[in-house]
Amino acid sequence: MMDFGPGPAKSEKNLMTRYWVIAPTKSNPPELFEKVWQFDLSNGLISIGWRELGDVSKMSKDTLSDAVAKTYPDKPTATKSLYVNMIWAFYHEISPGDYLVARRGRKNLAGVGKVSGPALYAPGKDPVH
């Protein structure tokens, strides 16, 4: 999950505003997306799921790759690499002042928000379970 709100100004080192596209959850069934999206809106955050991986926030990229491989053994290698890169970016590359574009499915925009704090692992704060 990542907090939205007024964030600090971009550092001199990183003057370009960055935009990230994120899906808070699968778009089907629509009821699942709506439940997660309403939870995120009510709490001023964006969630990305992946709870079956546990706390990935402090994993090295190699450890994250191993966890993804063990959790999704039947996925193609390219898909597992994509998962690792998405999760890694969420925890290590997206930073306060960046913007997140939340999407519903592949073609629908759900909302846009400014990142105000770092990503965090929040066990028990799951709108689905």
PDB file of C-alpha atoms in Angstrom:
ATOM      1  CA  MET A   1       0.000   0.000   0.000  1.00  0.00           C
ATOM      2  CA  MET A   2       1.153   3.535  -0.627  1.00  0.00           C
ATOM      3  CA  ASP A   3      -0.214   6.740   0.900  1.00  0.00           C
ATOM      4  CA  PHE A   4      -1.549   9.567  -1.238  1.00  0.00           C
ATOM      5  CA  GLY A   5      -1.547  13.194  -0.224  1.00  0.00           C
ATOM      6  CA  PRO A   6       0.575  16.313  -0.402  1.00  0.00           C
ATOM      7  CA  GLY A   7       4.140  15.138  -0.814  1.00  0.00           C
ATOM      8  CA  PRO A   8       7.504  16.850  -0.603  1.00  0.00           C
ATOM      9  CA  ALA A   9       8.950  18.634  -3.603  1.00  0.00           C
ATOM     10  CA  LYS A  10      11.099  16.622  -5.980  1.00  0.00           C
ATOM     11  CA  SER A  11      14.772  16.635  -5.084  1.00  0.00           C
ATOM     12  CA  GLU A  12      17.238  18.523  -7.250  1.00  0.00           C
ATOM     13  CA  LYS A  13      18.612  15.161  -8.312  1.00  0.00           C
ATOM     14  CA  ASN A  14      15.230  14.007  -9.650  1.00  0.00           C
ATOM     15  CA  LEU A  15      13.430  17.014 -11.113  1.00  0.00           C
ATOM     16  CA  MET A  16      11.253  15.121 -13.580  1.00  0.00           C
ATOM     17  CA  THR A  17       7.808  14.119 -12.393  1.00  0.00           C
ATOM     18  CA  ARG A  18       7.263  10.398 -12.808  1.00  0.00           C
ATOM     19  CA  TYR A  19       3.955   8.664 -13.475  1.00  0.00           C
ATOM     20  CA  TRP A  20       3.364   4.996 -12.698  1.00  0.00           C
ATOM     21  CA  VAL A  21       0.423   2.904 -13.884  1.00  0.00           C
ATOM     22  CA  ILE A  22      -0.868   0.455 -11.269  1.00  0.00           C
ATOM     23  CA  ALA A  23      -3.819  -1.907 -11.068  1.00  0.00           C
ATOM     24  CA  PRO A  24      -4.937  -2.183  -7.422  1.00  0.00           C
ATOM     25  CA  THR A  25      -6.308  -5.680  -8.155  1.00  0.00           C
ATOM     26  CA  LYS A  26      -7.702  -7.797 -10.959  1.00  0.00           C
ATOM     27  CA  SER A  27     -10.617  -6.176 -12.775  1.00  0.00           C
ATOM     28  CA  ASN A  28     -12.666  -9.390 -12.785  1.00  0.00           C
ATOM     29  CA  PRO A  29     -14.880 -10.049 -11.073  1.00  0.00           C
ATOM     30  CA  PRO A  30     -15.973  -6.393 -11.078  1.00  0.00           C
ATOM     31  CA  GLU A  31     -17.209  -6.691  -7.482  1.00  0.00           C
ATOM     32  CA  LEU A  32     -13.672  -7.531  -6.317  1.00  0.00           C
ATOM     33  CA  PHE A  33     -12.191  -4.505  -8.050  1.00  0.00           C
ATOM     34  CA  GLU A  34     -14.902  -2.226  -6.657  1.00  0.00           C
ATOM     35  CA  LYS A  35     -14.390  -3.515  -3.111  1.00  0.00           C
ATOM     36  CA  VAL A  36     -10.615  -2.969  -3.253  1.00  0.00           C
ATOM     37  CA  TRP A  37     -10.939   0.391  -5.022  1.00  0.00           C
ATOM     38  CA  GLN A  38     -13.466   1.740  -2.509  1.00  0.00           C
ATOM     39  CA  PHE A  39     -11.213   0.586   0.346  1.00  0.00           C
ATOM     40  CA  ASP A  40      -8.231   2.358  -1.252  1.00  0.00           C
ATOM     41  CA  LEU A  41     -10.207   5.571  -1.823  1.00  0.00           C
ATOM     42  CA  SER A  42     -11.561   5.553   1.740  1.00  0.00           C
ATOM     43  CA  ASN A  43      -8.075   5.117   3.179  1.00  0.00           C
ATOM     44  CA  GLY A  44      -6.151   7.448   0.818  1.00  0.00           C
ATOM     45  CA  LEU A  45      -3.889   4.708  -0.507  1.00  0.00           C
ATOM     46  CA  ILE A  46      -3.264   2.326  -3.368  1.00  0.00           C
ATOM     47  CA  SER A  47      -2.866  -1.382  -2.825  1.00  0.00           C
ATOM     48  CA  ILE A  48      -1.292  -3.943  -5.121  1.00  0.00           C
ATOM     49  CA  GLY A  49      -2.179  -7.280  -3.566  1.00  0.00           C
ATOM     50  CA  TRP A  50       0.402 -10.093  -3.797  1.00  0.00           C
ATOM     51  CA  ARG A  51      -0.407 -11.153  -0.226  1.00  0.00           C
ATOM     52  CA  GLU A  52       0.498 -14.755  -1.011  1.00  0.00           C
ATOM     53  CA  LEU A  53       4.143 -13.612  -1.254  1.00  0.00           C
ATOM     54  CA  GLY A  54       4.177 -12.286   2.310  1.00  0.00           C
ATOM     55  CA  ASP A  55       6.289  -9.281   3.278  1.00  0.00           C
ATOM     56  CA  VAL A  56       8.358  -8.491   0.193  1.00  0.00           C
ATOM     57  CA  SER A  57       9.160  -4.947   1.309  1.00  0.00           C
ATOM     58  CA  LYS A  58      12.623  -5.753   2.623  1.00  0.00           C
ATOM     59  CA  MET A  59      13.559  -8.606   0.286  1.00  0.00           C
ATOM     60  CA  SER A  60      16.523  -8.284  -2.036  1.00  0.00           C
ATOM     61  CA  LYS A  61      15.658  -8.583  -5.709  1.00  0.00           C
ATOM     62  CA  ASP A  62      17.135 -12.102  -5.793  1.00  0.00           C
ATOM     63  CA  THR A  63      15.091 -13.191  -2.775  1.00  0.00           C
ATOM     64  CA  LEU A  64      11.978 -11.663  -4.342  1.00  0.00           C
ATOM     65  CA  SER A  65      12.689 -13.577  -7.571  1.00  0.00           C
ATOM     66  CA  ASP A  66      12.980 -16.805  -5.584  1.00  0.00           C
ATOM     67  CA  ALA A  67       9.724 -16.109  -3.732  1.00  0.00           C
ATOM     68  CA  VAL A  68       7.867 -15.406  -6.991  1.00  0.00           C
ATOM     69  CA  ALA A  69       9.288 -18.564  -8.592  1.00  0.00           C
ATOM     70  CA  LYS A  70       8.175 -20.694  -5.619  1.00  0.00           C
ATOM     71  CA  THR A  71       4.740 -19.076  -5.365  1.00  0.00           C
ATOM     72  CA  TYR A  72       3.963 -19.199  -9.103  1.00  0.00           C
ATOM     73  CA  PRO A  73       5.835 -22.289 -10.368  1.00  0.00           C
ATOM     74  CA  ASP A  74       3.562 -22.777 -13.390  1.00  0.00           C
ATOM     75  CA  LYS A  75       3.948 -19.236 -14.759  1.00  0.00           C
ATOM     76  CA  PRO A  76       6.306 -18.661 -17.704  1.00  0.00           C
ATOM     77  CA  THR A  77       9.706 -17.183 -16.848  1.00  0.00           C
ATOM     78  CA  ALA A  78       8.849 -13.911 -18.605  1.00  0.00           C
ATOM     79  CA  THR A  79       5.700 -13.532 -16.499  1.00  0.00           C
ATOM     80  CA  LYS A  80       7.608 -14.187 -13.279  1.00  0.00           C
ATOM     81  CA  SER A  81      10.200 -11.564 -14.287  1.00  0.00           C
ATOM     82  CA  LEU A  82       7.409  -9.090 -14.950  1.00  0.00           C
ATOM     83  CA  TYR A  83       5.935  -9.778 -11.493  1.00  0.00           C
ATOM     84  CA  VAL A  84       9.320  -9.246  -9.837  1.00  0.00           C
ATOM     85  CA  ASN A  85       9.931  -5.970 -11.689  1.00  0.00           C
ATOM     86  CA  MET A  86       6.460  -4.629 -10.864  1.00  0.00           C
ATOM     87  CA  ILE A  87       6.715  -5.450  -7.172  1.00  0.00           C
ATOM     88  CA  TRP A  88      10.311  -4.193  -6.945  1.00  0.00           C
ATOM     89  CA  ALA A  89       9.353  -0.850  -8.537  1.00  0.00           C
ATOM     90  CA  PHE A  90       6.467  -0.428  -6.110  1.00  0.00           C
ATOM     91  CA  TYR A  91       8.713  -0.774  -3.072  1.00  0.00           C
ATOM     92  CA  HIS A  92      12.002   0.662  -4.336  1.00  0.00           C
ATOM     93  CA  GLU A  93      11.458   3.055  -7.244  1.00  0.00           C
ATOM     94  CA  ILE A  94       8.160   4.864  -6.719  1.00  0.00           C
ATOM     95  CA  SER A  95       8.775   7.785  -4.396  1.00  0.00           C
ATOM     96  CA  PRO A  96       6.969  10.733  -2.803  1.00  0.00           C
ATOM     97  CA  GLY A  97       6.077  13.342  -5.401  1.00  0.00           C
ATOM     98  CA  ASP A  98       5.514  10.741  -8.137  1.00  0.00           C
ATOM     99  CA  TYR A  99       2.017  10.195  -9.493  1.00  0.00           C
ATOM    100  CA  LEU A 100       0.136   6.915  -9.655  1.00  0.00           C
ATOM    101  CA  VAL A 101      -2.421   6.227 -12.335  1.00  0.00           C
ATOM    102  CA  ALA A 102      -4.788   3.531 -11.106  1.00  0.00           C
ATOM    103  CA  ARG A 103      -6.316   1.437 -13.821  1.00  0.00           C
ATOM    104  CA  ARG A 104      -9.285  -0.900 -13.923  1.00  0.00           C
ATOM    105  CA  GLY A 105      -8.391  -3.634 -16.384  1.00  0.00           C
ATOM    106  CA  ARG A 106      -6.145  -2.751 -19.291  1.00  0.00           C
ATOM    107  CA  LYS A 107      -8.035   0.204 -20.754  1.00  0.00           C
ATOM    108  CA  ASN A 108      -9.968   2.021 -18.030  1.00  0.00           C
ATOM    109  CA  LEU A 109      -8.605   4.745 -15.794  1.00  0.00           C
ATOM    110  CA  ALA A 110      -9.866   4.595 -12.210  1.00  0.00           C
ATOM    111  CA  GLY A 111      -8.006   7.584 -10.753  1.00  0.00           C
ATOM    112  CA  VAL A 112      -4.777   9.542 -10.372  1.00  0.00           C
ATOM    113  CA  GLY A 113      -3.036  10.428  -7.128  1.00  0.00           C
ATOM    114  CA  LYS A 114       0.225  11.884  -5.862  1.00  0.00           C
ATOM    115  CA  VAL A 115       2.467   9.692  -3.710  1.00  0.00           C
ATOM    116  CA  SER A 116       3.022  11.182  -0.256  1.00  0.00           C
ATOM    117  CA  GLY A 117       4.956   8.418   1.457  1.00  0.00           C
ATOM    118  CA  PRO A 118       6.906   5.245   0.857  1.00  0.00           C
ATOM    119  CA  ALA A 119       5.305   1.877   0.154  1.00  0.00           C
ATOM    120  CA  LEU A 120       4.637  -0.263   3.179  1.00  0.00           C
ATOM    121  CA  TYR A 121       3.626  -3.797   3.937  1.00  0.00           C
ATOM    122  CA  ALA A 122       0.408  -3.762   5.961  1.00  0.00           C
ATOM    123  CA  PRO A 123      -0.650  -7.254   7.041  1.00  0.00           C
ATOM    124  CA  GLY A 124      -4.254  -7.456   8.141  1.00  0.00           C
ATOM    125  CA  LYS A 125      -5.196  -4.332   6.184  1.00  0.00           C
ATOM    126  CA  ASP A 126      -6.684  -6.299   3.322  1.00  0.00           C
ATOM    127  CA  PRO A 127     -10.055  -5.276   1.937  1.00  0.00           C
ATOM    128  CA  VAL A 128     -10.639  -8.705   0.391  1.00  0.00           C
ATOM    129  CA  HIS A 129     -10.029 -11.118   3.277  1.00  0.00           C
TER     130      HIS A 129
END
